[in-house]
mmCIF file of C-alpha atoms in Angstrom:
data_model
loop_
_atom_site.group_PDB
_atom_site.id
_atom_site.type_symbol
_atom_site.label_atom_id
_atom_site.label_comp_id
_atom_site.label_asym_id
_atom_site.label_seq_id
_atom_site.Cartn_x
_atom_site.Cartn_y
_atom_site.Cartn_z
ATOM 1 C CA UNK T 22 -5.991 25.437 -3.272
ATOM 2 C CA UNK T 23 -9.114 26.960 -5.050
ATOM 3 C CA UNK T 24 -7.057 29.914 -6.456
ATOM 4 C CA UNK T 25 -4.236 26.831 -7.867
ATOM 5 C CA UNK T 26 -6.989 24.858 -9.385
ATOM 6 C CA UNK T 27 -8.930 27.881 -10.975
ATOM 7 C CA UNK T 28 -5.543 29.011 -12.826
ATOM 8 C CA UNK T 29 -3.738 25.771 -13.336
ATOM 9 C CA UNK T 30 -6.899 23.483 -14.001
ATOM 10 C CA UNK T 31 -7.119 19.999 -11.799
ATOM 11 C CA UNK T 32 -4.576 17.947 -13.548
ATOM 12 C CA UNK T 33 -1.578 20.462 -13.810
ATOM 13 C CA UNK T 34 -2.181 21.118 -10.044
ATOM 14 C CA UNK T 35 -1.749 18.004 -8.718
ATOM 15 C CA UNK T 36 1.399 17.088 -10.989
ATOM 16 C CA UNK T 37 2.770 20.161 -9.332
ATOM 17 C CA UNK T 38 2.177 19.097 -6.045
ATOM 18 C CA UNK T 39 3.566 15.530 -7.144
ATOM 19 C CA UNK T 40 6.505 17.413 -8.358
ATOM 20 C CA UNK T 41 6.915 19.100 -5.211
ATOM 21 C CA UNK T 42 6.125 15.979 -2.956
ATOM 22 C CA UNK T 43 8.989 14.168 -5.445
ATOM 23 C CA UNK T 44 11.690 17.082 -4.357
ATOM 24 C CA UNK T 45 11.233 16.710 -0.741
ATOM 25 C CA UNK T 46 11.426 12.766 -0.537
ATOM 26 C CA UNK T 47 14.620 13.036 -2.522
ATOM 27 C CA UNK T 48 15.660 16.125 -0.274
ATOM 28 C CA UNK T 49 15.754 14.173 2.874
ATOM 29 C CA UNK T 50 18.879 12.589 2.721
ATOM 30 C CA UNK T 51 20.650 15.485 1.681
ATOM 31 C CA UNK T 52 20.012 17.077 5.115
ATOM 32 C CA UNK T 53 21.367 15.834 8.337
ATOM 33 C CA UNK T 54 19.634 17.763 10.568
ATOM 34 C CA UNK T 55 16.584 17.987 12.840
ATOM 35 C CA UNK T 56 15.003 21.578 11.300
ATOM 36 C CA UNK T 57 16.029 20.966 7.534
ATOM 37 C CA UNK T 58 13.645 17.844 8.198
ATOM 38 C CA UNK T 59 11.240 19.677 9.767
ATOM 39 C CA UNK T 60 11.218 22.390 7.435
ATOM 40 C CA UNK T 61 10.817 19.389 4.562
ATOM 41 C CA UNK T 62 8.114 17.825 6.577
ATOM 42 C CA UNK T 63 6.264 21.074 6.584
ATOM 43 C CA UNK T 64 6.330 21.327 2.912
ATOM 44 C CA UNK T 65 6.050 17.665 2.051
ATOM 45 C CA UNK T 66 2.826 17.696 4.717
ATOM 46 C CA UNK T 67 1.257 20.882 3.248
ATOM 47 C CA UNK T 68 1.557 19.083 -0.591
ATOM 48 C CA UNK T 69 -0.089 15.549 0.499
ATOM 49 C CA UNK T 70 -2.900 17.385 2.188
ATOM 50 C CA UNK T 71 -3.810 19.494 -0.883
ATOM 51 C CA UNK T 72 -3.354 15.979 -3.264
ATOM 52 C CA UNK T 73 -5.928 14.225 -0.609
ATOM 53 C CA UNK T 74 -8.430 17.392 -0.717
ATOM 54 C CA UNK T 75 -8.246 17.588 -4.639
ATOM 55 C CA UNK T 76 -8.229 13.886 -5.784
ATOM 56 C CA UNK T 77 -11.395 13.797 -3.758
ATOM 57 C CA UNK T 78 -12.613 17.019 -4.911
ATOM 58 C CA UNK T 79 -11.856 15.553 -8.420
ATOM 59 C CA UNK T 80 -13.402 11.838 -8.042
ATOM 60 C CA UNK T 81 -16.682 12.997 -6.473
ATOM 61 C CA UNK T 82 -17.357 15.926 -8.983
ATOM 62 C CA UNK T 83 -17.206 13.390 -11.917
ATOM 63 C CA UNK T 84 -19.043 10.868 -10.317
ATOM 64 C CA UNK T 85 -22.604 9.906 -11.484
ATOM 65 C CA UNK T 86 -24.838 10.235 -8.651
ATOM 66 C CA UNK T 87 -26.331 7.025 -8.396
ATOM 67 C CA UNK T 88 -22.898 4.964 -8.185
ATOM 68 C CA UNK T 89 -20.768 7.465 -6.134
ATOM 69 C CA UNK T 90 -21.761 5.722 -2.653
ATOM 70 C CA UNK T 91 -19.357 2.927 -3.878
ATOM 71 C CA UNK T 92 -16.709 4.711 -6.341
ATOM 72 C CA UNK T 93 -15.871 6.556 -3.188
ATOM 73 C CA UNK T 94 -15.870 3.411 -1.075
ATOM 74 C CA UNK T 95 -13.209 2.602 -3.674
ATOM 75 C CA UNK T 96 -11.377 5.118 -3.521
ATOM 76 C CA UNK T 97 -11.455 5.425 0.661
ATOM 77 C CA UNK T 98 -10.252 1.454 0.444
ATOM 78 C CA UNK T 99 -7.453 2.310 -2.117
ATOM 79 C CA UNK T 100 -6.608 5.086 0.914
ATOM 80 C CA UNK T 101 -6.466 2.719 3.392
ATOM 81 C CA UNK T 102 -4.397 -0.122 1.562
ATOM 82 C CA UNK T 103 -1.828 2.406 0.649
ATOM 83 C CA UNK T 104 -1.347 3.811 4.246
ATOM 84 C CA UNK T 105 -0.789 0.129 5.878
ATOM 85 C CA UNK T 106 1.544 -1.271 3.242
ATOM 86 C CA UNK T 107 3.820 2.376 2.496
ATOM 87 C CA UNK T 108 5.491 1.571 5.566
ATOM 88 C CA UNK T 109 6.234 -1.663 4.782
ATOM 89 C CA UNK T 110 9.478 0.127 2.734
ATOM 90 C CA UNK T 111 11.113 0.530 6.255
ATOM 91 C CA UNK T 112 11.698 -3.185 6.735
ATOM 92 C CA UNK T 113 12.286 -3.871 3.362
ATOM 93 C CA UNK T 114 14.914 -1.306 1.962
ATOM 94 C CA UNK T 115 15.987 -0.292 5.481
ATOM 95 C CA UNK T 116 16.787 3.533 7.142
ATOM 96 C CA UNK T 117 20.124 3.954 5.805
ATOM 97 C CA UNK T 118 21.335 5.776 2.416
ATOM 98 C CA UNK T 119 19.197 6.738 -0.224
ATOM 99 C CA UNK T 120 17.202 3.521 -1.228
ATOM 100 C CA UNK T 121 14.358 4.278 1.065
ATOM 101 C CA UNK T 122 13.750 7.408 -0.182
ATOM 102 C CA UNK T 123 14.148 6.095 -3.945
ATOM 103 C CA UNK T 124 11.448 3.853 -3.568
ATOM 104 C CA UNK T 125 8.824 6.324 -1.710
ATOM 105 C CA UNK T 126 10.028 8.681 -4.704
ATOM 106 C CA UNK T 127 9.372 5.662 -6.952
ATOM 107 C CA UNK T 128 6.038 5.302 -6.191
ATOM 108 C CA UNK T 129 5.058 9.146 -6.171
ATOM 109 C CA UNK T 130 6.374 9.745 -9.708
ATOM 110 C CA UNK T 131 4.356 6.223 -10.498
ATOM 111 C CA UNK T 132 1.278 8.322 -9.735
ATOM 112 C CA UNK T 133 2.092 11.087 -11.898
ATOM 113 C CA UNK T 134 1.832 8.565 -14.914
ATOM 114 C CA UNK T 135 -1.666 8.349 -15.514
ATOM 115 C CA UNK T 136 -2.282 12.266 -15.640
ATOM 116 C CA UNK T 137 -0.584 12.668 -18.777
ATOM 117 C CA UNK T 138 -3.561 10.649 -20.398
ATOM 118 C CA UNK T 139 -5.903 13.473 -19.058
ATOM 119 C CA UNK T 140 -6.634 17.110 -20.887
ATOM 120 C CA UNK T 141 -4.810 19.456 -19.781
ATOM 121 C CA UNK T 142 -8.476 21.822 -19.001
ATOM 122 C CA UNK T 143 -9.547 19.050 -16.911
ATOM 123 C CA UNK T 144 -11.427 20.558 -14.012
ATOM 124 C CA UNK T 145 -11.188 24.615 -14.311
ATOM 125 C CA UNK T 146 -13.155 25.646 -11.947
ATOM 126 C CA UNK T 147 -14.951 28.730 -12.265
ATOM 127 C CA UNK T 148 -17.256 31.117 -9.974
ATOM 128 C CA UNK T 149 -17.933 31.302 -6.335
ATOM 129 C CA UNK T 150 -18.806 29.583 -3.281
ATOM 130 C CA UNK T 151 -21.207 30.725 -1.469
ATOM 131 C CA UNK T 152 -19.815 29.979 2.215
ATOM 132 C CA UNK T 153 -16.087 29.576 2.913
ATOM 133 C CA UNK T 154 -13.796 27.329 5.009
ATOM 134 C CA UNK T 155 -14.993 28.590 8.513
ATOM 135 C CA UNK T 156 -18.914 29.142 7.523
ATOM 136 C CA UNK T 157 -19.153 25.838 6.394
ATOM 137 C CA UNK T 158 -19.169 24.556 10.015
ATOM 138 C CA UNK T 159 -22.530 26.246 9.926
ATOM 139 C CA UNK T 160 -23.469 24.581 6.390
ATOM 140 C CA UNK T 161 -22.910 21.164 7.737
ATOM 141 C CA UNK T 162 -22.185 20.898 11.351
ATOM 142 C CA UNK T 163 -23.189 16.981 11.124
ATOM 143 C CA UNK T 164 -20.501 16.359 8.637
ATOM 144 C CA UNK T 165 -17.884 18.359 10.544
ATOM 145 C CA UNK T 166 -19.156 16.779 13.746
ATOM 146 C CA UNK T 167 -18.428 13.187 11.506
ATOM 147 C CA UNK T 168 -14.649 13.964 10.435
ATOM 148 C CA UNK T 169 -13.799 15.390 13.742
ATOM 149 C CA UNK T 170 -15.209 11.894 15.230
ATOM 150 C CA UNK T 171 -13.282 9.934 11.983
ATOM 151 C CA UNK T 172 -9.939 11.736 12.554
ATOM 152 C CA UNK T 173 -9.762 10.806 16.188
ATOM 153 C CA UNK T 174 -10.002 7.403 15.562
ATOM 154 C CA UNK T 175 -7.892 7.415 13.230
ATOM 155 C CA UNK T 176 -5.240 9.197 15.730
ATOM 156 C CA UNK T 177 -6.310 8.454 18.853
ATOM 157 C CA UNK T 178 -6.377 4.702 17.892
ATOM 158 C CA UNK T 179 -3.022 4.532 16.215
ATOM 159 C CA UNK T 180 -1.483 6.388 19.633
ATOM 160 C CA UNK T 181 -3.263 4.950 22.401
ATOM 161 C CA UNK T 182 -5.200 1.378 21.336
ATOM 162 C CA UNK T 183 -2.113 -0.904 21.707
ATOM 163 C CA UNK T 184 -1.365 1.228 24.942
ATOM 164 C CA UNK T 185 -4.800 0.383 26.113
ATOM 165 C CA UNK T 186 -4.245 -3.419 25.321
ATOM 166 C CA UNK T 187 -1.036 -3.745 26.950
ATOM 167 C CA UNK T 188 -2.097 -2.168 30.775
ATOM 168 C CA UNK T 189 -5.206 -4.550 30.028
ATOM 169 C CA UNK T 190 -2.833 -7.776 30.035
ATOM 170 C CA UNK T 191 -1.891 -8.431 26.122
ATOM 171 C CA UNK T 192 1.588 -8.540 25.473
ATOM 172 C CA UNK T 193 2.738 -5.935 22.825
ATOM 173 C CA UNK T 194 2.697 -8.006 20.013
ATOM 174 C CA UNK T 195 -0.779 -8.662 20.485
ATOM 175 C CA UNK T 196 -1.546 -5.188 21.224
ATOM 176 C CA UNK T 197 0.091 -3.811 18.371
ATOM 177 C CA UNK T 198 -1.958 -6.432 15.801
ATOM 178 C CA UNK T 199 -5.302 -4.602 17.115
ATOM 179 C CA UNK T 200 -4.550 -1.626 14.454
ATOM 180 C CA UNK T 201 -3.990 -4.116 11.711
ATOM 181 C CA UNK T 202 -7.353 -6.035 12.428
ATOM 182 C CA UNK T 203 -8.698 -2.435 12.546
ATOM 183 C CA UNK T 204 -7.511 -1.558 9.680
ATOM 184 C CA UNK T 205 -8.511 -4.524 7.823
ATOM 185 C CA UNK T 206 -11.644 -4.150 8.749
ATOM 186 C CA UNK T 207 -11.943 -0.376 7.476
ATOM 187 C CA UNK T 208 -10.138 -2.121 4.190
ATOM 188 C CA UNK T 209 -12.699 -4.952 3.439
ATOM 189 C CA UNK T 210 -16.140 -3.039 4.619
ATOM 190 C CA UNK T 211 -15.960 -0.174 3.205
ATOM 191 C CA UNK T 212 -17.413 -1.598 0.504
ATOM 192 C CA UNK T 213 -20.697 -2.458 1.798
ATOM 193 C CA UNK T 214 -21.170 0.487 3.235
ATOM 194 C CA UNK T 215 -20.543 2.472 -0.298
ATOM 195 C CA UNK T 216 -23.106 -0.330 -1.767
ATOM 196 C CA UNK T 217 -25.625 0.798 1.427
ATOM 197 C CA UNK T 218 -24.727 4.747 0.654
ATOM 198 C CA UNK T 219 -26.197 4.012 -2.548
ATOM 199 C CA UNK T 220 -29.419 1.892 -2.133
ATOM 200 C CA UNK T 221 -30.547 3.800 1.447
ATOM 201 C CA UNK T 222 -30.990 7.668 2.894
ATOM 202 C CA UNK T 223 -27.373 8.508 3.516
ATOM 203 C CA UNK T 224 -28.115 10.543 6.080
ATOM 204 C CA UNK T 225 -29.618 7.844 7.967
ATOM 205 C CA UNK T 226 -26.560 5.844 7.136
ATOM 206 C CA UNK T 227 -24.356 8.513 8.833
ATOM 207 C CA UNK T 228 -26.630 8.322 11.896
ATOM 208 C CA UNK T 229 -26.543 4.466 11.775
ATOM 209 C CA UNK T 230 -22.515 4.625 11.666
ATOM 210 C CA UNK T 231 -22.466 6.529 14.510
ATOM 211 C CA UNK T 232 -24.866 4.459 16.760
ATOM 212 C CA UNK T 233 -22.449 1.379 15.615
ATOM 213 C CA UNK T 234 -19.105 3.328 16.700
ATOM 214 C CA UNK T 235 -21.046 4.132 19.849
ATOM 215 C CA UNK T 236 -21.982 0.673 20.413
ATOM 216 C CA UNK T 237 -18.622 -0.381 19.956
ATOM 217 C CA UNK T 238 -16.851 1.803 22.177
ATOM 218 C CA UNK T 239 -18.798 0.213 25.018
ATOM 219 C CA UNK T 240 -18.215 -3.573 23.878
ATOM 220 C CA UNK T 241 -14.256 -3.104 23.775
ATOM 221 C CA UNK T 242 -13.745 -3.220 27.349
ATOM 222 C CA UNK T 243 -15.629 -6.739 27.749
ATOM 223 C CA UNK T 244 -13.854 -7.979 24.644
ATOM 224 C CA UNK T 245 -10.318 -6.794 25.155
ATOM 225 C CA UNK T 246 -7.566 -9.578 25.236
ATOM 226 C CA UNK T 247 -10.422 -11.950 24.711
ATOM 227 C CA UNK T 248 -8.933 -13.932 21.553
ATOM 228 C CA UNK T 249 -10.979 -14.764 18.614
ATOM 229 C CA UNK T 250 -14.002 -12.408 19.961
ATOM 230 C CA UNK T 251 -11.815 -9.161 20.404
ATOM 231 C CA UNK T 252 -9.965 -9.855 16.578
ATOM 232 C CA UNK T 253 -13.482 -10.267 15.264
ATOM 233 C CA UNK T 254 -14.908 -7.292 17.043
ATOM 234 C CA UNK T 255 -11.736 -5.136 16.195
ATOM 235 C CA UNK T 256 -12.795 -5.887 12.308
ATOM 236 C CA UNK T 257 -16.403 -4.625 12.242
ATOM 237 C CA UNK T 258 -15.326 -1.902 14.428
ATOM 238 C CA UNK T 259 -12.827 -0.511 12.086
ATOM 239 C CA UNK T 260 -15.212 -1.089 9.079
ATOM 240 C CA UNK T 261 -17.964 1.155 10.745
ATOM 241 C CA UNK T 262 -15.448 3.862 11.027
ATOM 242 C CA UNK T 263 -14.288 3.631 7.521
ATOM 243 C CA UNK T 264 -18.012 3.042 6.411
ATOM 244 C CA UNK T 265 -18.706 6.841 8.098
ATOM 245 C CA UNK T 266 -15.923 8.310 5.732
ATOM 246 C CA UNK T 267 -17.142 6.912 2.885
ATOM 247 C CA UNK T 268 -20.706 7.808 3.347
ATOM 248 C CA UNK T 269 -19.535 11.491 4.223
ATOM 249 C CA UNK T 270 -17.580 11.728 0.906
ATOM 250 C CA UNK T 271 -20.402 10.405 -0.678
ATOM 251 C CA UNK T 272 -23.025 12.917 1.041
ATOM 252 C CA UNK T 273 -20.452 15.659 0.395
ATOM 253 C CA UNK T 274 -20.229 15.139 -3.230
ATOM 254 C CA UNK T 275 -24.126 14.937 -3.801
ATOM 255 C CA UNK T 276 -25.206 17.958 -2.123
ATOM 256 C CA UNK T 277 -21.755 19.908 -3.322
ATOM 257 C CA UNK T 278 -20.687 21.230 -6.771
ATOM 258 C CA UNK T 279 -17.995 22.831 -8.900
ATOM 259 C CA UNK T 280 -16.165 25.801 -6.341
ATOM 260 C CA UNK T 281 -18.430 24.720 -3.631
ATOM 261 C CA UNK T 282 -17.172 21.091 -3.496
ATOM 262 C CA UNK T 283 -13.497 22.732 -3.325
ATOM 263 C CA UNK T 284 -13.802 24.799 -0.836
ATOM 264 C CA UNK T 285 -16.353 22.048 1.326
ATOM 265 C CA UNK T 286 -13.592 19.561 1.029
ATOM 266 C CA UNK T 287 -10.634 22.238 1.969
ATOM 267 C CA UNK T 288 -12.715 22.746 5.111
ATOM 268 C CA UNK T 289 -12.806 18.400 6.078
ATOM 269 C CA UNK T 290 -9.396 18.748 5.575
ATOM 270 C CA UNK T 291 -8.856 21.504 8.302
ATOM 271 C CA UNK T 292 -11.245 19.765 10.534
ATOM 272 C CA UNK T 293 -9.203 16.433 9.530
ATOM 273 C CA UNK T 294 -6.088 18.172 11.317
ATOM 274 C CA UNK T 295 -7.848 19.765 14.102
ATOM 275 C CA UNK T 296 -8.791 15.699 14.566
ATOM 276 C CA UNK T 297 -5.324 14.866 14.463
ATOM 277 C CA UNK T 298 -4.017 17.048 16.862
ATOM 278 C CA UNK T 299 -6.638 16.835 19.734
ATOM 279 C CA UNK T 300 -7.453 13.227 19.597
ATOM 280 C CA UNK T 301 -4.398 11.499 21.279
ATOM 281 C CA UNK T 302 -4.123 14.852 23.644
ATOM 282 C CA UNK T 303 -7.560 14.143 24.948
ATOM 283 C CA UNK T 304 -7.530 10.321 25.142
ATOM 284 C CA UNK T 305 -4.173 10.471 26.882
ATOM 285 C CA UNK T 306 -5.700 12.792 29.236
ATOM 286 C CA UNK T 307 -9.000 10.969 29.840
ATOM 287 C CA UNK T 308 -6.400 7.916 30.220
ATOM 288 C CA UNK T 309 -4.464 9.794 32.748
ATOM 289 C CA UNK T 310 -7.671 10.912 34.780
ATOM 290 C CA UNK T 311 -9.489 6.973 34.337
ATOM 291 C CA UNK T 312 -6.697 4.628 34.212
ATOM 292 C CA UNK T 313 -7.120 2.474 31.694
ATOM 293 C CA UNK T 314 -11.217 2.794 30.173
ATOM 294 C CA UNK T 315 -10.449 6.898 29.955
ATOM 295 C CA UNK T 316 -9.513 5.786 25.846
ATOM 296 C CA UNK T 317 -12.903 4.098 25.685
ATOM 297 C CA UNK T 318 -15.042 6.881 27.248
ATOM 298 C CA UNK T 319 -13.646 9.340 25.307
ATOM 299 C CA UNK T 320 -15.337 7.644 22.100
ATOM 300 C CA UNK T 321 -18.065 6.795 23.805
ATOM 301 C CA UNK T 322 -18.775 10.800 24.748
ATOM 302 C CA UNK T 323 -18.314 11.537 21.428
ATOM 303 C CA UNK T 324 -20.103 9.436 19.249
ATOM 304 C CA UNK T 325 -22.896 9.944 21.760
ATOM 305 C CA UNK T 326 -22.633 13.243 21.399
ATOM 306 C CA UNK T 327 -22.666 12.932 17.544
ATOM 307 C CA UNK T 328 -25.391 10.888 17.265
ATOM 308 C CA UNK T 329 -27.644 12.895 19.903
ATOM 309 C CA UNK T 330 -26.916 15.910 17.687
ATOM 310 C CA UNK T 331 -27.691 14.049 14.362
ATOM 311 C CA UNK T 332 -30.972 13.005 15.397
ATOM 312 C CA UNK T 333 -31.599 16.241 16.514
ATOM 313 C CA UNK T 334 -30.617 18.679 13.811
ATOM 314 C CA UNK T 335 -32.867 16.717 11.740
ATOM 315 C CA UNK T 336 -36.145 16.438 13.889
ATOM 316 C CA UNK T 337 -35.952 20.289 13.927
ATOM 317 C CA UNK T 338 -35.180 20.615 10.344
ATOM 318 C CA UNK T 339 -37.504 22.430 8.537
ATOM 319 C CA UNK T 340 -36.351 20.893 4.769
ATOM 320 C CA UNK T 341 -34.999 17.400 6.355
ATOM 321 C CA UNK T 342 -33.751 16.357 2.345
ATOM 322 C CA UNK T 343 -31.282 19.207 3.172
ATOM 323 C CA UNK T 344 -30.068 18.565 6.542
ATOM 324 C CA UNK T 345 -25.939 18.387 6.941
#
């Protein structure tokens, strides 16, 4: 990704990997079989990753300091509102033929439009960093601690939480609305917390999130399948976790510049995945072991653990404006 956006410039990048996402949407129906769609999957993964590392990487290096907290905030909400309603294609157009697969390719050529309003140098980056994509675990272990606790939400959550309502008595319907109320939640309050991210120490916002996902993962247990009180705790709950991605964007994009911000944004995308893949392995586990409040201690671990290490790092920081 650097090497792309040092020759090609930020703009012609990501039309190429809109170009490239366009091809495999419209390459799925030509295949009926399980490998061709892995092998599209693959490619179509590997191009929506590097468009979610470099529209960041884009939004936060032209942001003005004092107002990224809640441009970023935008942009996580925008996120957020376009991963609940893109599946809403499935019971609209269907899983048959080609109209499902015109319509996602619809929308990703949609996004192309606006980048032919921006120069064509837009974003040449130029120089070095001066740590790379496994050293910057040792630049800002607090922010990689952060995603790694973000990701498994957001995986570990979408797996397991409507499992965890239904062997606690709610009936599947039910269960499956807790990730919508979730979600909502992470839609709505995001905001606040980018308004917050830019009026207080973001660091001690980070910290704050943390003790709030912490408090929450002990709550859920007295609150699941209790009506009104678990809907309204499912909503805050959601918005703290969203509020702790927005507020490490916006920490991410102060501290980071130019090939620096490439490369630290490259690296929460790595630790994004590394999220994705262990979170539902180790709540299922912990599920397995403590049948059914193994989901809820798993978060409860971790964002004690996070927070515990937070507080930490920066009593024994030496320079505490520079602790990550």
């Amino acid at each position: 990704i650097p090497w792309f956006i040092k020759i090609l410039g930020m703009r012609n990048f990501l039309l190429s990997l809109l170009f490239l996402d366009l091809c495999m949407v419209l390459a799925y129906p030509l295949f009926d079989h399980l490998y061709a769609w892995m092998t599209i999957s693959l490619v179509a993964g590997a191009a929506n990753n590097a468009l979610l590392v470099s529209s960041e990487t884009w939004v936060n290096e032209i942001t003005e300091d004092a107002t990224r907290g809640r441009i970023m905030a935008s942009y996580n909400a925008l996120f957020i509102a376009s991963m609940a309603l893109g599946p809403l294609i499935i019971p609209l157009a269907g899983t048959e033929g080609w109209l499902p697969f015109v319509i996602g390719a619809t929308f990703v050529a949609a996004a192309s439009i606006p980048l032919f309003w921006v120069g064509k140098s837009t974003m040449i980056m130029h120089g070095k960093s001066s740590f790379n994509l496994i050293s910057f675990v040792l630049v800002a272990p607090v922010l990689c601690f952060a995603i790694l606790l973000f990701a498994w939400k957001e995986f570990a959550a979408s797996a397991l939480l409507p499992v965890y309502g239904v062997v606690n008595g709610m009936s599947q319907s039910s269960a499956a609305v807790m990730l919508t109320v979730l979600g909502l939640g992470g839609l709505l309050l995001t905001f606040p917390f980018g308004w917050l991210a830019d009026k207080m120490d973001r660091y001690l916002l980070l910290v704050l999130c943390g003790i709030g996902i912490f408090a929450g993962a002990i709550t859920l247990p007295f609150v699941i399948g209790k009506g009104w009180s678990l809907w309204v705790f499912l909503f805050f709950w959601g918005g703290i976790f969203a509020g702790l991605y927005t507020v490490i964007l916006t920490i991410v994009g102060q501290r980071f510049r130019g090939m620096e911000l490439v490369v630290a944004n490259i690296s929460i995308g790595i630790l994004w995945g590394i999220g994705s893949l262990t979170g539902p392995s180790v709540a299922g586990v912990a599920m397995g072991i403590w049948d059914p409040h193994g989901f809820v201690f798993v978060f409860i671990a971790a964002s004690a653990a996070f927070v515990t290490f937070s507080i930490a790092r920066w009593l024994l920081a030496k320079d505490k404006a520079k602790v990550l």
